[in-house]
mmCIF file of C-alpha atoms and ligand atoms in Angstrom:
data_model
loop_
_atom_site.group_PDB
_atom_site.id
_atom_site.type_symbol
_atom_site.label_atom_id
_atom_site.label_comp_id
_atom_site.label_asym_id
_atom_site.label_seq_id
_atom_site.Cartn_x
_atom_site.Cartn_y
_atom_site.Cartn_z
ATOM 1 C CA UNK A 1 69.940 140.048 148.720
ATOM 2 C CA UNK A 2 71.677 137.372 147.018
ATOM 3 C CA UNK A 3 75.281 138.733 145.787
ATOM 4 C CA UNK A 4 75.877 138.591 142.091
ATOM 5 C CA UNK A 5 78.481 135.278 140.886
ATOM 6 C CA UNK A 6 81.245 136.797 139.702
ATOM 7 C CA UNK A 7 83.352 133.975 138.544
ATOM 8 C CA UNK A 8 86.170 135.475 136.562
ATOM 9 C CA UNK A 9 86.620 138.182 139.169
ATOM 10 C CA UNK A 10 90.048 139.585 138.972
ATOM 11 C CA UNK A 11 90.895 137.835 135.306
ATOM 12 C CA UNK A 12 91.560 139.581 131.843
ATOM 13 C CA UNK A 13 89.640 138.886 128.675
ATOM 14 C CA UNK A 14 90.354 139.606 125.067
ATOM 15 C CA UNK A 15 87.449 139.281 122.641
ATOM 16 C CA UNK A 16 87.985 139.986 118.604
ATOM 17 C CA UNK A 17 85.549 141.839 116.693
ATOM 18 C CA UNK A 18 83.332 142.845 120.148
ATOM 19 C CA UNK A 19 82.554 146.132 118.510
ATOM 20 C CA UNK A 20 79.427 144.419 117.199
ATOM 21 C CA UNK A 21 77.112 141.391 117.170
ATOM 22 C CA UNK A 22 78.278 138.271 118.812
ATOM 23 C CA UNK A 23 81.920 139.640 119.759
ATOM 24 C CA UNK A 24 79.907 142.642 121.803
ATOM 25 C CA UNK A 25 77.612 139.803 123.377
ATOM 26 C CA UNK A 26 80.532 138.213 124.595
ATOM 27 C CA UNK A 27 82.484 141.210 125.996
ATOM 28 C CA UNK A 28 79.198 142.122 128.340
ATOM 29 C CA UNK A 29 78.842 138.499 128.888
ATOM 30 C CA UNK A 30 82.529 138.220 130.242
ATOM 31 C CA UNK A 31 82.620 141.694 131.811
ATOM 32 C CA UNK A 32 79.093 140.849 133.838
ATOM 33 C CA UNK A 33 81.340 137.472 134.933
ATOM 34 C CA UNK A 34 83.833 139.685 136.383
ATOM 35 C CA UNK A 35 86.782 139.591 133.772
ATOM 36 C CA UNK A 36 88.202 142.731 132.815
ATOM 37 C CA UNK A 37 87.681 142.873 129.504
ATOM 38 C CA UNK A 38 89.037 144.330 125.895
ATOM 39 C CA UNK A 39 86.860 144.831 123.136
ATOM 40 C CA UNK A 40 89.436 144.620 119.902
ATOM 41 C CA UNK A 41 87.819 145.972 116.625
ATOM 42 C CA UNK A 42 89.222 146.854 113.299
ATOM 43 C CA UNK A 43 87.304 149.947 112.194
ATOM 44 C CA UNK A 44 84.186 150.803 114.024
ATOM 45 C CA UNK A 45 85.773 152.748 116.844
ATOM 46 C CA UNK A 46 82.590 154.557 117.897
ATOM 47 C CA UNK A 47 80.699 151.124 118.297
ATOM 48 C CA UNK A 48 84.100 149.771 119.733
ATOM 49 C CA UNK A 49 84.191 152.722 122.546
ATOM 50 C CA UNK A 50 79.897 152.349 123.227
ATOM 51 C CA UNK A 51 80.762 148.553 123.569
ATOM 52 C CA UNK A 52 82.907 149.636 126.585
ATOM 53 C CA UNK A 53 80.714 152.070 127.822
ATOM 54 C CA UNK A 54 77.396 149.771 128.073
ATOM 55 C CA UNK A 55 80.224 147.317 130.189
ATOM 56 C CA UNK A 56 81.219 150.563 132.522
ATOM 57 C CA UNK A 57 77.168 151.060 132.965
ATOM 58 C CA UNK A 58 76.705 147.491 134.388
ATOM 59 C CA UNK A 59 79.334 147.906 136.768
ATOM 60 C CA UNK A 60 82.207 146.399 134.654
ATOM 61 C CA UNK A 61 85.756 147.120 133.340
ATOM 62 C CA UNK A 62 86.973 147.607 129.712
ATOM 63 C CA UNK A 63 89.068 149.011 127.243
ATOM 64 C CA UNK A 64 88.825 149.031 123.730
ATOM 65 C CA UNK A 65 91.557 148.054 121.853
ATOM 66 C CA UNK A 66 92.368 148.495 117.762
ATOM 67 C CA UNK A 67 93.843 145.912 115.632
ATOM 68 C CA UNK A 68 92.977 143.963 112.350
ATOM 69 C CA UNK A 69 93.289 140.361 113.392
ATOM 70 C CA UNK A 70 94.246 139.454 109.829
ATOM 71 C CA UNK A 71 97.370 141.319 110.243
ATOM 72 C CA UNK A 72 100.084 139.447 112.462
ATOM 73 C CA UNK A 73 102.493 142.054 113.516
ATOM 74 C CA UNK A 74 99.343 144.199 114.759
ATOM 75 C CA UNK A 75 98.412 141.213 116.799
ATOM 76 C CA UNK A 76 101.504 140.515 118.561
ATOM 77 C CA UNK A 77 101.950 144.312 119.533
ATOM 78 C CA UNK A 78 98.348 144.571 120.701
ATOM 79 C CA UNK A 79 98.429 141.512 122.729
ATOM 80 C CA UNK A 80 102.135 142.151 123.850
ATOM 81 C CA UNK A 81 100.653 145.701 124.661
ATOM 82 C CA UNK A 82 97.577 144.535 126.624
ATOM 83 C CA UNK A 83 99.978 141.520 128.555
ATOM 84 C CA UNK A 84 102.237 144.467 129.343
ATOM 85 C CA UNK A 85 99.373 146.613 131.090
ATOM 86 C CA UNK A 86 97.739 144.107 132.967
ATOM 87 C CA UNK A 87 100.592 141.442 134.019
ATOM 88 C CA UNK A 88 98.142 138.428 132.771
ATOM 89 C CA UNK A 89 95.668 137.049 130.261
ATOM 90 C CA UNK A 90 92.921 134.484 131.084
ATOM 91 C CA UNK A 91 90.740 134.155 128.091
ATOM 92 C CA UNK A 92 90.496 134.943 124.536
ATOM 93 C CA UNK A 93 87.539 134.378 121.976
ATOM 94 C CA UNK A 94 88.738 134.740 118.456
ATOM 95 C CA UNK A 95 85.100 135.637 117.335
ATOM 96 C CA UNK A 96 86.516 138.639 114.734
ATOM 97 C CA UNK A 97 85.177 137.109 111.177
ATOM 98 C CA UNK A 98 84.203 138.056 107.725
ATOM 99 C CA UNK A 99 81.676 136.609 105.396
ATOM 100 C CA UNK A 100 82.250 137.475 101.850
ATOM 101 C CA UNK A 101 80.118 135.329 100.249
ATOM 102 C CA UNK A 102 80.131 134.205 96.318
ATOM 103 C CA UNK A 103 79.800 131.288 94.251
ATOM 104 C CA UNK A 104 83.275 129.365 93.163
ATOM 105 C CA UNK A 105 82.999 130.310 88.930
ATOM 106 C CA UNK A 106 83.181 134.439 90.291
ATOM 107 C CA UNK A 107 84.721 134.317 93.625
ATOM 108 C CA UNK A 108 88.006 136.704 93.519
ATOM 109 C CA UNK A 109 91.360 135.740 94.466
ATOM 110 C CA UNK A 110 91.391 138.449 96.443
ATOM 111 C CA UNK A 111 88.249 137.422 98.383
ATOM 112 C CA UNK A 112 89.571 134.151 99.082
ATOM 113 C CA UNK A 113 92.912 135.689 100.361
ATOM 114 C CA UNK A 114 91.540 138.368 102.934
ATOM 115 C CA UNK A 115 89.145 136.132 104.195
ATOM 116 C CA UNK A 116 91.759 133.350 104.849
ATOM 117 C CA UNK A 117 93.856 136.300 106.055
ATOM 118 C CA UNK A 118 91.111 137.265 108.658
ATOM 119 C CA UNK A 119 89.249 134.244 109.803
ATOM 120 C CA UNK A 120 91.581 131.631 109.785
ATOM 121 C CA UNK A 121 94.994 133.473 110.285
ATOM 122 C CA UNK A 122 93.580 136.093 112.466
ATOM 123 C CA UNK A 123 92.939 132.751 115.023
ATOM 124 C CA UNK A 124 96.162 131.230 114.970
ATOM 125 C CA UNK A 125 98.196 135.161 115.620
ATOM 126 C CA UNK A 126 95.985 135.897 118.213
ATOM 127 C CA UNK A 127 96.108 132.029 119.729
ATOM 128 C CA UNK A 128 99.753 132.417 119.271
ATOM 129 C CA UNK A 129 99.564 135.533 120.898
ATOM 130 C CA UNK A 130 98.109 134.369 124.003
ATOM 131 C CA UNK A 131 99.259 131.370 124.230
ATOM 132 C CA UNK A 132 102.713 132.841 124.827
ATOM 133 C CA UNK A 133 101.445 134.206 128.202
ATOM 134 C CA UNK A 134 98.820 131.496 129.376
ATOM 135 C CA UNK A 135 101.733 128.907 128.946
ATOM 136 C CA UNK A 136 103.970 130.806 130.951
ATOM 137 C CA UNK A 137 100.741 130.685 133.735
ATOM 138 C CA UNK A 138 99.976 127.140 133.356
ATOM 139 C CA UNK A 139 96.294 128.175 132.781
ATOM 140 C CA UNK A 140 94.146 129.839 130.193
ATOM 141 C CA UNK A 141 91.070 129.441 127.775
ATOM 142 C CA UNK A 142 90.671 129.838 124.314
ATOM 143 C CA UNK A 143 87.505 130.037 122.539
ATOM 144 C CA UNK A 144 86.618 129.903 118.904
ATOM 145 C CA UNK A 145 84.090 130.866 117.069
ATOM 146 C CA UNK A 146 83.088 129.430 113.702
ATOM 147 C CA UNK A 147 80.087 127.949 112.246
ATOM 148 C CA UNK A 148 77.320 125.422 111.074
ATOM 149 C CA UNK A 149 78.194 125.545 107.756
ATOM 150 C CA UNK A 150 81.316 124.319 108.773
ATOM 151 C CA UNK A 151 79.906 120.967 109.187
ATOM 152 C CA UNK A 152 76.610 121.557 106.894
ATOM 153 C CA UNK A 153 78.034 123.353 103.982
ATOM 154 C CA UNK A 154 76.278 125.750 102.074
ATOM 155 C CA UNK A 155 76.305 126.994 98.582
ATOM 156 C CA UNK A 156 78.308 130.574 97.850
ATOM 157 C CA UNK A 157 79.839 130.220 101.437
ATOM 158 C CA UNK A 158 82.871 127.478 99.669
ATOM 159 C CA UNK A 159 85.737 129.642 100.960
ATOM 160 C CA UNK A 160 83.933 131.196 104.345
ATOM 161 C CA UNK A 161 83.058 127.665 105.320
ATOM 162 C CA UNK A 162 86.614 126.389 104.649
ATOM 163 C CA UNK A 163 88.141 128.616 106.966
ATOM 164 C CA UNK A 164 85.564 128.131 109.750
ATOM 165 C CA UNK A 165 86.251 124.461 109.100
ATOM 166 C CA UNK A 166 89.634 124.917 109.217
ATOM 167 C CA UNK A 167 89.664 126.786 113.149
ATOM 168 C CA UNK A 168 87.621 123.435 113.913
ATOM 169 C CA UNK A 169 90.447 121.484 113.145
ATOM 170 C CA UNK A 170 93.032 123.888 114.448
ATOM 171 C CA UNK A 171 90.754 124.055 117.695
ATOM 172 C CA UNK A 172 91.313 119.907 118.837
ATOM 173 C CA UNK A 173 95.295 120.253 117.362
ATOM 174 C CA UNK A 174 95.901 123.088 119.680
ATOM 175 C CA UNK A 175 93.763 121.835 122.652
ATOM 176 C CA UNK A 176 96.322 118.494 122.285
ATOM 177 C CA UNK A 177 98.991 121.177 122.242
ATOM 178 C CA UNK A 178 98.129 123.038 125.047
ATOM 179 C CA UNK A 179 96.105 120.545 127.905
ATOM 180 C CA UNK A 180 100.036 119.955 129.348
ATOM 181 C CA UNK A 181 99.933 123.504 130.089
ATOM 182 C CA UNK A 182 96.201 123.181 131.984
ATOM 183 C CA UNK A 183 94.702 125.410 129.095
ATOM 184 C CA UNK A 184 91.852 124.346 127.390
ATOM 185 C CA UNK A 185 90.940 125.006 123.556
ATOM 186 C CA UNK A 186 87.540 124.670 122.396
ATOM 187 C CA UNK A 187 84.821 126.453 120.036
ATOM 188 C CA UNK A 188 81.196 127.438 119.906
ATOM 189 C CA UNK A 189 79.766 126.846 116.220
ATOM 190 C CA UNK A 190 76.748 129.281 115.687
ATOM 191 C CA UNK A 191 73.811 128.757 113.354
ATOM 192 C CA UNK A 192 72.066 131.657 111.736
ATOM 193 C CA UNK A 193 71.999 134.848 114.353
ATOM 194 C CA UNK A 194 70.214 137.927 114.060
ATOM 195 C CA UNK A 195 73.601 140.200 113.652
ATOM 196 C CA UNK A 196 74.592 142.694 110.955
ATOM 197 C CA UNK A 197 76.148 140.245 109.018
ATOM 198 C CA UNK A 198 72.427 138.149 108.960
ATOM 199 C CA UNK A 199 71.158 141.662 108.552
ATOM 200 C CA UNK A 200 72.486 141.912 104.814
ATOM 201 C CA UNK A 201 70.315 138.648 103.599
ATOM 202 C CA UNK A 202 67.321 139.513 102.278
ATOM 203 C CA UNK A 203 63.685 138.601 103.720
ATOM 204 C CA UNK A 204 63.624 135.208 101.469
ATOM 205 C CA UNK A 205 66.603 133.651 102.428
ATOM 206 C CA UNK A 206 66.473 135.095 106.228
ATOM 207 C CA UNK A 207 63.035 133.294 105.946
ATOM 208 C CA UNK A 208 64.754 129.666 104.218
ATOM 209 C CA UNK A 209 66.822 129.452 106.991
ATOM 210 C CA UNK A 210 64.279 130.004 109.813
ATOM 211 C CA UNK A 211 62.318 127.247 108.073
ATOM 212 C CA UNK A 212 65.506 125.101 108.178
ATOM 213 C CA UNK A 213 65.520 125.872 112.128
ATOM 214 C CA UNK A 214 63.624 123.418 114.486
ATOM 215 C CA UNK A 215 63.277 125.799 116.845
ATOM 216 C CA UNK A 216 61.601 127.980 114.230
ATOM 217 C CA UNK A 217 63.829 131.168 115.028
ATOM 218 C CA UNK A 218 67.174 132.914 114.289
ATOM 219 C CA UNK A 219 69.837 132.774 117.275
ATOM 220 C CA UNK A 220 70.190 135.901 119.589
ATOM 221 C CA UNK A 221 73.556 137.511 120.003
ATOM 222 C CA UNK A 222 73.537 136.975 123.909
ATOM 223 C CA UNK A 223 72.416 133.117 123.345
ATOM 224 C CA UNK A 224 76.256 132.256 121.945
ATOM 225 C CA UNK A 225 77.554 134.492 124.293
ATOM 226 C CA UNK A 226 75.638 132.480 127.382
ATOM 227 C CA UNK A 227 77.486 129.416 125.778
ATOM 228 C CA UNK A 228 80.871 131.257 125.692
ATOM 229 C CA UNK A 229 80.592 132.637 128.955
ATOM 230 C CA UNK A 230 80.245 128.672 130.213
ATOM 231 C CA UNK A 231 83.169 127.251 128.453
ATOM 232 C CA UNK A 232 85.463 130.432 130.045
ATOM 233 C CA UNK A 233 83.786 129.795 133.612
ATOM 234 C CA UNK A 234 84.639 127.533 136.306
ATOM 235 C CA UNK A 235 82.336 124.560 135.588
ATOM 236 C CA UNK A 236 84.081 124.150 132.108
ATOM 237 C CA UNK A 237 87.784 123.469 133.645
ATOM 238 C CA UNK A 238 87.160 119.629 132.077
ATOM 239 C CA UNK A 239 86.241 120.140 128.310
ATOM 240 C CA UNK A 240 88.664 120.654 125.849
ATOM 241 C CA UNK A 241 88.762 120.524 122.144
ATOM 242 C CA UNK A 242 85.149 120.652 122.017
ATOM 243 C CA UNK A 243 82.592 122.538 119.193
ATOM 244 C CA UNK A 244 79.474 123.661 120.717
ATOM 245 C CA UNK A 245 76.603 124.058 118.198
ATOM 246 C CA UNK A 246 74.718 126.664 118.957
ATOM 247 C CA UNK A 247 71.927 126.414 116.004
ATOM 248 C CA UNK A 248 68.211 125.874 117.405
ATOM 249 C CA UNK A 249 68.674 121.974 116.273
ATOM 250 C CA UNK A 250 69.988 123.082 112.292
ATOM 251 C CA UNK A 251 72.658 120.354 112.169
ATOM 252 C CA UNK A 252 70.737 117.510 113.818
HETATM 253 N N1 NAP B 1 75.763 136.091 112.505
HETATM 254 C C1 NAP B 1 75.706 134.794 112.258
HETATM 255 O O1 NAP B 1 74.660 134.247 111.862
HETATM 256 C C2 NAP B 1 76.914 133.916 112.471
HETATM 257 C C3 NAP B 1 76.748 132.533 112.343
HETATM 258 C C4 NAP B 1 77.834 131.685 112.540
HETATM 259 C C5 NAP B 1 79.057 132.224 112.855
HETATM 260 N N2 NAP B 1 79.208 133.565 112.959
HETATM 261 C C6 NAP B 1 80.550 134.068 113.287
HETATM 262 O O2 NAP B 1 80.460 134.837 114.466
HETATM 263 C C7 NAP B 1 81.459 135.859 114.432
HETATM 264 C C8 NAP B 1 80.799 137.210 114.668
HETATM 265 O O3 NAP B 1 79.791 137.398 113.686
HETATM 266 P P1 NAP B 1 78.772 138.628 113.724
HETATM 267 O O4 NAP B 1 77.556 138.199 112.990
HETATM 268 O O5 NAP B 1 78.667 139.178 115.090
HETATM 269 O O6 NAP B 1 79.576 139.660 112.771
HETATM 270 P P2 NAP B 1 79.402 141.228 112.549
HETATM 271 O O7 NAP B 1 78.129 141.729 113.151
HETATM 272 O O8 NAP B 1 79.648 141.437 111.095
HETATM 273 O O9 NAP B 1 80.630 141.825 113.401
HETATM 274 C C9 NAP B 1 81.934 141.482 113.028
HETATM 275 C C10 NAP B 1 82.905 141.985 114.067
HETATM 276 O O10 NAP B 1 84.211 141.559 113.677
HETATM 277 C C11 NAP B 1 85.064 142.687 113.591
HETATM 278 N N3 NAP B 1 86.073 142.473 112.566
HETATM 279 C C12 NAP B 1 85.898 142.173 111.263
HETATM 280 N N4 NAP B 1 87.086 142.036 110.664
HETATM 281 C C13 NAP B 1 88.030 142.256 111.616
HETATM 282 C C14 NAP B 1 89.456 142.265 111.619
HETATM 283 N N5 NAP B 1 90.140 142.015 110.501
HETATM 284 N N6 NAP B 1 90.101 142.535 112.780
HETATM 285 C C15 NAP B 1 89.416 142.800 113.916
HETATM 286 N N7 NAP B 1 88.060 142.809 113.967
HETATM 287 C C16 NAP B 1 87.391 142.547 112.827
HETATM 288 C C17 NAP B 1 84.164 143.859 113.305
HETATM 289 O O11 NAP B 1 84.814 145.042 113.741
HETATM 290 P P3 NAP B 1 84.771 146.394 112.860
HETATM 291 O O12 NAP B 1 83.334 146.811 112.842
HETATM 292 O O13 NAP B 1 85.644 147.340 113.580
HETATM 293 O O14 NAP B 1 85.257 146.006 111.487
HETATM 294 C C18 NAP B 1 82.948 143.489 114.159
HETATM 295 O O15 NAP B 1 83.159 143.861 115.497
HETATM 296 C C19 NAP B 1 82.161 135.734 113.087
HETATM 297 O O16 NAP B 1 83.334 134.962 113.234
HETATM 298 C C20 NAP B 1 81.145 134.980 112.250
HETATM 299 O O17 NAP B 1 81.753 134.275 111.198
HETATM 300 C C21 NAP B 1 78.168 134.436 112.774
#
């Protein structure tokens, strides 16, 4: 029988927002590697604690672990906490992210605020975070997630595609910052994936942006999580500062 790679065997992982969707993907996907992995979430403990359970089932190792990205003394406590416990962090994916959609003339304050809060500064407290303890080990990855619109653009996603635009260009500033230290800094930018947050469009604009897809489908969860799993694994030791679109051929 051929034995199973385990690549990150003996390494932590922390992935944001893994109670659901992509972030979940990516827990199993790092926790079937070998990492031991935490699966933060803000509010949907229940999800959070089957997340770990579905990891224990395969044979892996998690915890879950509660804290809203978007606020940054919650972050350094839960990072400091998890450092603390396990006396090293390998890899984080800052996939935790909101949508709240709207066009400019109606969009709140408010709106724009919490989801600056949570998708742009819930990156750099958790990169600052870990950073703190993968300089200290001369080695570490960090991976991003944002998204096509970043690049594309798309109407009533102004201040959602700003943010994911902005961890793009906080992505190659931090992988400068950080390559003396042998950690790379990159991102995976999704298209349209079949998640909860896909799950709220309705049937005529799920079906406009299959029809803008050359491969003629949505994205599964697990096929950004494949990608993920690659730029935290051993063959990706030489790419940094990188976005990997992940979009059936949308931005081409
Ligand atoms: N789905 C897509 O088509 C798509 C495309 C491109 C990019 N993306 C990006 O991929 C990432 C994941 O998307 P998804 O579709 O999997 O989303 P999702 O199904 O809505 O799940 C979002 C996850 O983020 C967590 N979360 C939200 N706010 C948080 C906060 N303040 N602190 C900690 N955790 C928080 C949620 O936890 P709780 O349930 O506990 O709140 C949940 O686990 C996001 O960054 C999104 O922008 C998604």
């Amino acid at each position: 029988m051929t034995a199973v790679a385990k690549p990150l065997a003996g390494q932590t992982a922390l992935v944001t927002g893994a109670s659901r969707g992509i972030g979940r993907a990516i827990a199993l996907e790092l926790a079937r590697m070998g990492a031991h992995v935490a699966v933060n979430y803000q509010s949907s403990e229940d999800a959070a604690r089957a997340a770990v359970a579905s990891i224990e089932e395969a044979g892996g190792s998690a915890e879950a672990v509660r804290f809203d990205v978007g606020d940054p003394e919650a972050v350094a406590s839960g990072i400091a906490d998890f450092v603390a416990r396990h006396k090293r962090f390998d890899v984080l994916v800052n996939n935790a992210g909101i949508a709240l959609d709207g066009l400019i003339l109606r969009y709140k304050t408010e709106d724009w605020q919490r989801i600056v809060d949570v998708n742009l500064g819930g990156v750099f407290h958790c990169s600052k975070a870990a950073a703190r303890s993968m300089v200290r080990a001369r080695s570490g990855r960090i991976i991003n997630v944002t998204s096509v619109v970043s690049a594309t653009g798309n109407a009533g996603q102004s201040a959602y595609a700003a943010t994911k635009a902005g961890v793009e260009g906080f992505t190659r500033a931090l992988a400068r910052e950080l390559a003396g230290r042998s950690i790379t800094v990159n991102a995976v930018a999704p298209g349209v994936i079949d998640t909860d947050m896909t799950a709220a469009l309705s049937e005529e604009i799920r079906a406009a942006y299959v029809s803008a897809v050359p491969l003629g489908r949505l994205g599964r969860a697990e096929e950004v999580a494949a990608a993920v799993g690659f730029l935290a694994g051993p063959g990706a030791g030489y790419i940094t500062g990188h976005v990997l679109a992940i979009n059936g051929g949308m931005s081409m």
